Amino acid sequence: MSTQVAPNPTIATREDPMVPRVFKVQSVRRETADTSTLALQPVPPARHVSGRAARVGPGPSDGAASCAFSPGQFNMVYVFGVGEIPISISGSPRQPQHFIHTTRVVGAVTKALCGLKRGAAVGVRGPFGSAWPLREAEGHDVVIVAGGIGLAPLRPAVLELMAHRDRYGRIALLYGTRSPEDMLFRKELERWRGRFDLEVHVTVDRATAEWRGHVGVVTALFHRATFDPSNTMAMMCGPEVMMRFSARELIKRGATVDRIFASMERNMKCAIGTCGHCQFGPMFICKNGPVLPYSALHSWIEWREI
Amino acid sequence: MQEQPLDAFLAAHPFFKELDQAYLHLLAGCASNVVFQPGQYLFREGDQANRFFAIRQGKVALEIAVPGRVAITIETLDDGDVLGWSWIVPPHTKQFDARAVELTRALAFDATCLRGKCEHDPKLGFELMKRFTQLLGQRLQATRLQLLDVYTSSA
Ligand SMILES: Cc1cc2nc3c(=O)[nH]c(=O)nc-3n(C[C@H](O)[C@H](O)[C@H](O)COP(=O)(O)OP(=O)(O)OC[C@H]3O[C@@H](n4cnc5c(N)ncnc54)[C@H](O)[C@@H]3O)c2cc1C
Ligand code: FES
């Protein structure tokens, strides 16, 4: 399956990208005290039966095809009556029957979203945006750098890399989080750590007494991972300050700016490049990003006022 | 017998990269193998900096003790890391606590022995000063990044 950035067919065929589709919360999984993973399943469109609106069961083309996405893309998720926010897709592109979203509570909408129960309805527009350069990374070592909730948008990329393991050189996942309790996808990380073809390094800022792993920010993990920086494709997601320091570290080690990719975040409204809300220098993050090469970002990301 | 493997270990160590063979030999001459049990302190803040360490195996937490609270770990160091810069910078006082988190084997370098040799041979002194100021920079950066709390904003 292609994981390249391609115009999204679900957007192209929909009449109005500003109109959300109705989805149902299929399951809710609590990841940490403030982070939850929701599976969202499309609700089939209503059909009129003898003057009354009636739901019909999913047909062969309903559901499955409509949740296709490329790793790195995001949806605009609308909690009815509260608001609409961009949230990356954290599931596997091989399971297009639903969208998986992992959300950390920071304000009103994320709180309402994480508080939803199974069966609740939400609006979804998308998927939008660019994807991780998985095809371009073939033949290279790959370093995934995740900070905090930034592991969520990178999870689909890791799953795809693993699904085509023979196409890549060494793969290292460096994950930094605030404390052991804030660690996302804990069980999955353990499974990944057990693999011989994936190096996983986790570090925390604040350790508890039981924590036996590394302490320090994610940049301290680079020298622990085995990869050839000059032949590496790096993919980063996390707070901007973390990505800035990680990119500096990669460049210091010999990585090139056009092989470092970052998923950027800006508050969004339209997500289709018309409102200007997500402008970042000359780019609109919703349209040109969120995944962008560091060569396009670095002069802007180092600029304080941007 | 003992020196040969130490020379080889130092030659392969990134921290001592490209240091003259003679200097490596000299460093090895000031070094001895040490072992720390889990929970044992390699040194404490305020101690005289009379040793620095190259960790061969294990894990060490660099901590700041906070009265009435759990110590704050700034960074953990392990195989291949060098620990301790204050031996070369006056007043030669340790700035952190260093606690073995697990069984740790290290090379301990005698600071008095090395300081004397650095005074005597400014080229060696400058070489080591360059490397240890880099280490000092790394510790400062690690402390700074910890203060920034880099994972707070949402991603
Ligand atoms: C492309 C993209 C993908 C995203 N993916 C995810 C994801 O997978 N999981 C997830 O939990 N979050 C993700 N976010 C962030 C998420 O959109 C914001 O947390 C959300 O919009 C906050 O809305 P709120 O109403 O809960 O909080 P608000 O009340 O709007 O804000 C609360 C606090 O969060 C800050 N904040 C709001 N939005 C952002 C942002 N985009 N970046 C940094 N700080 C912000 C505000 O400045 C404020 O301090 C993504 C954002 C973008 C642009
Ligand atoms: S959100 Fe409107 S232009 Fe990007």
mmCIF file of C-alpha atoms and ligand atoms in Angstrom, chain A residues 74 85-88 102-104 106-111 149 152-153 264-268 290, chain B residues 153-155, ligand 1:
data_model
loop_
_atom_site.group_PDB
_atom_site.id
_atom_site.type_symbol
_atom_site.label_atom_id
_atom_site.label_comp_id
_atom_site.label_asym_id
_atom_site.label_seq_id
_atom_site.Cartn_x
_atom_site.Cartn_y
_atom_site.Cartn_z
ATOM 1 C CA PHE A 74 -5.134 14.380 10.782
ATOM 2 C CA ILE A 85 -10.079 20.562 16.741
ATOM 3 C CA PRO A 86 -7.367 18.930 14.644
ATOM 4 C CA ILE A 87 -6.297 15.509 15.924
ATOM 5 C CA SER A 88 -3.851 13.218 14.165
ATOM 6 C CA THR A 102 -5.275 9.608 20.745
ATOM 7 C CA THR A 103 -5.965 12.866 22.525
ATOM 8 C CA ARG A 104 -4.442 14.608 25.505
ATOM 9 C CA VAL A 106 -5.450 20.532 27.422
ATOM 10 C CA GLY A 107 -8.648 22.584 27.138
ATOM 11 C CA ALA A 108 -12.376 22.565 26.512
ATOM 12 C CA VAL A 109 -12.642 20.482 23.341
ATOM 13 C CA THR A 110 -10.003 17.901 24.184
ATOM 14 C CA LYS A 111 -11.635 17.501 27.618
ATOM 15 C CA ILE A 149 1.656 13.087 22.831
ATOM 16 C CA ALA A 152 0.405 9.371 18.581
ATOM 17 C CA PRO A 153 0.886 10.852 15.072
ATOM 18 C CA MET A 264 3.921 20.856 12.974
ATOM 19 C CA GLU A 265 1.012 22.070 14.977
ATOM 20 C CA ARG A 266 -0.876 25.264 14.728
ATOM 21 C CA ASN A 267 -4.407 25.976 15.746
ATOM 22 C CA MET A 268 -6.712 25.339 12.840
ATOM 23 C CA PRO A 290 1.484 19.057 9.059
ATOM 24 C CA SER B 153 2.595 21.821 25.272
ATOM 25 C CA SER B 154 0.364 19.435 23.398
ATOM 26 C CA ALA B 155 1.464 17.801 20.186
HETATM 27 C C1 LIG C 1 -2.185 18.849 12.839
HETATM 28 C C2 LIG C 1 -2.454 18.708 14.309
HETATM 29 C C3 LIG C 1 -2.506 17.452 14.859
HETATM 30 C C4 LIG C 1 -2.758 17.304 16.222
HETATM 31 N N1 LIG C 1 -2.786 16.047 16.740
HETATM 32 C C5 LIG C 1 -3.068 15.867 18.042
HETATM 33 C C6 LIG C 1 -3.170 14.560 18.593
HETATM 34 O O1 LIG C 1 -3.012 13.558 17.909
HETATM 35 N N2 LIG C 1 -3.477 14.460 19.895
HETATM 36 C C7 LIG C 1 -3.669 15.553 20.702
HETATM 37 O O2 LIG C 1 -3.959 15.393 21.886
HETATM 38 N N3 LIG C 1 -3.561 16.804 20.211
HETATM 39 C C8 LIG C 1 -3.287 16.976 18.903
HETATM 40 N N4 LIG C 1 -3.221 18.254 18.402
HETATM 41 C C9 LIG C 1 -3.413 19.394 19.316
HETATM 42 C C10 LIG C 1 -4.886 19.645 19.533
HETATM 43 O O3 LIG C 1 -5.447 20.075 18.331
HETATM 44 C C11 LIG C 1 -5.047 20.737 20.599
HETATM 45 O O4 LIG C 1 -4.655 20.200 21.842
HETATM 46 C C12 LIG C 1 -6.486 21.179 20.705
HETATM 47 O O5 LIG C 1 -6.807 21.945 19.582
HETATM 48 C C13 LIG C 1 -6.722 21.994 21.957
HETATM 49 O O6 LIG C 1 -8.087 22.329 22.009
HETATM 50 P P1 LIG C 1 -8.842 22.604 23.377
HETATM 51 O O7 LIG C 1 -10.130 23.291 23.084
HETATM 52 O O8 LIG C 1 -8.937 21.366 24.197
HETATM 53 O O9 LIG C 1 -7.882 23.554 24.132
HETATM 54 P P2 LIG C 1 -7.750 25.189 24.027
HETATM 55 O O10 LIG C 1 -8.713 25.673 25.096
HETATM 56 O O11 LIG C 1 -7.953 25.598 22.644
HETATM 57 O O12 LIG C 1 -6.301 25.311 24.462
HETATM 58 C C14 LIG C 1 -5.792 24.875 25.729
HETATM 59 C C15 LIG C 1 -4.290 25.082 25.783
HETATM 60 O O13 LIG C 1 -3.628 24.305 24.774
HETATM 61 C C16 LIG C 1 -2.895 25.134 23.902
HETATM 62 N N5 LIG C 1 -3.072 24.633 22.545
HETATM 63 C C17 LIG C 1 -4.201 24.593 21.825
HETATM 64 N N6 LIG C 1 -3.971 24.070 20.610
HETATM 65 C C18 LIG C 1 -2.668 23.785 20.554
HETATM 66 C C19 LIG C 1 -1.806 23.235 19.569
HETATM 67 N N7 LIG C 1 -2.228 22.904 18.364
HETATM 68 N N8 LIG C 1 -0.494 23.096 19.886
HETATM 69 C C20 LIG C 1 -0.035 23.465 21.084
HETATM 70 N N9 LIG C 1 -0.791 23.973 22.050
HETATM 71 C C21 LIG C 1 -2.082 24.142 21.797
HETATM 72 C C22 LIG C 1 -3.490 26.491 24.047
HETATM 73 O O14 LIG C 1 -2.563 27.507 23.734
HETATM 74 C C23 LIG C 1 -3.866 26.499 25.501
HETATM 75 O O15 LIG C 1 -2.780 26.777 26.330
HETATM 76 C C24 LIG C 1 -2.966 18.433 17.042
HETATM 77 C C25 LIG C 1 -2.918 19.707 16.481
HETATM 78 C C26 LIG C 1 -2.658 19.852 15.122
HETATM 79 C C27 LIG C 1 -2.608 21.210 14.534
#
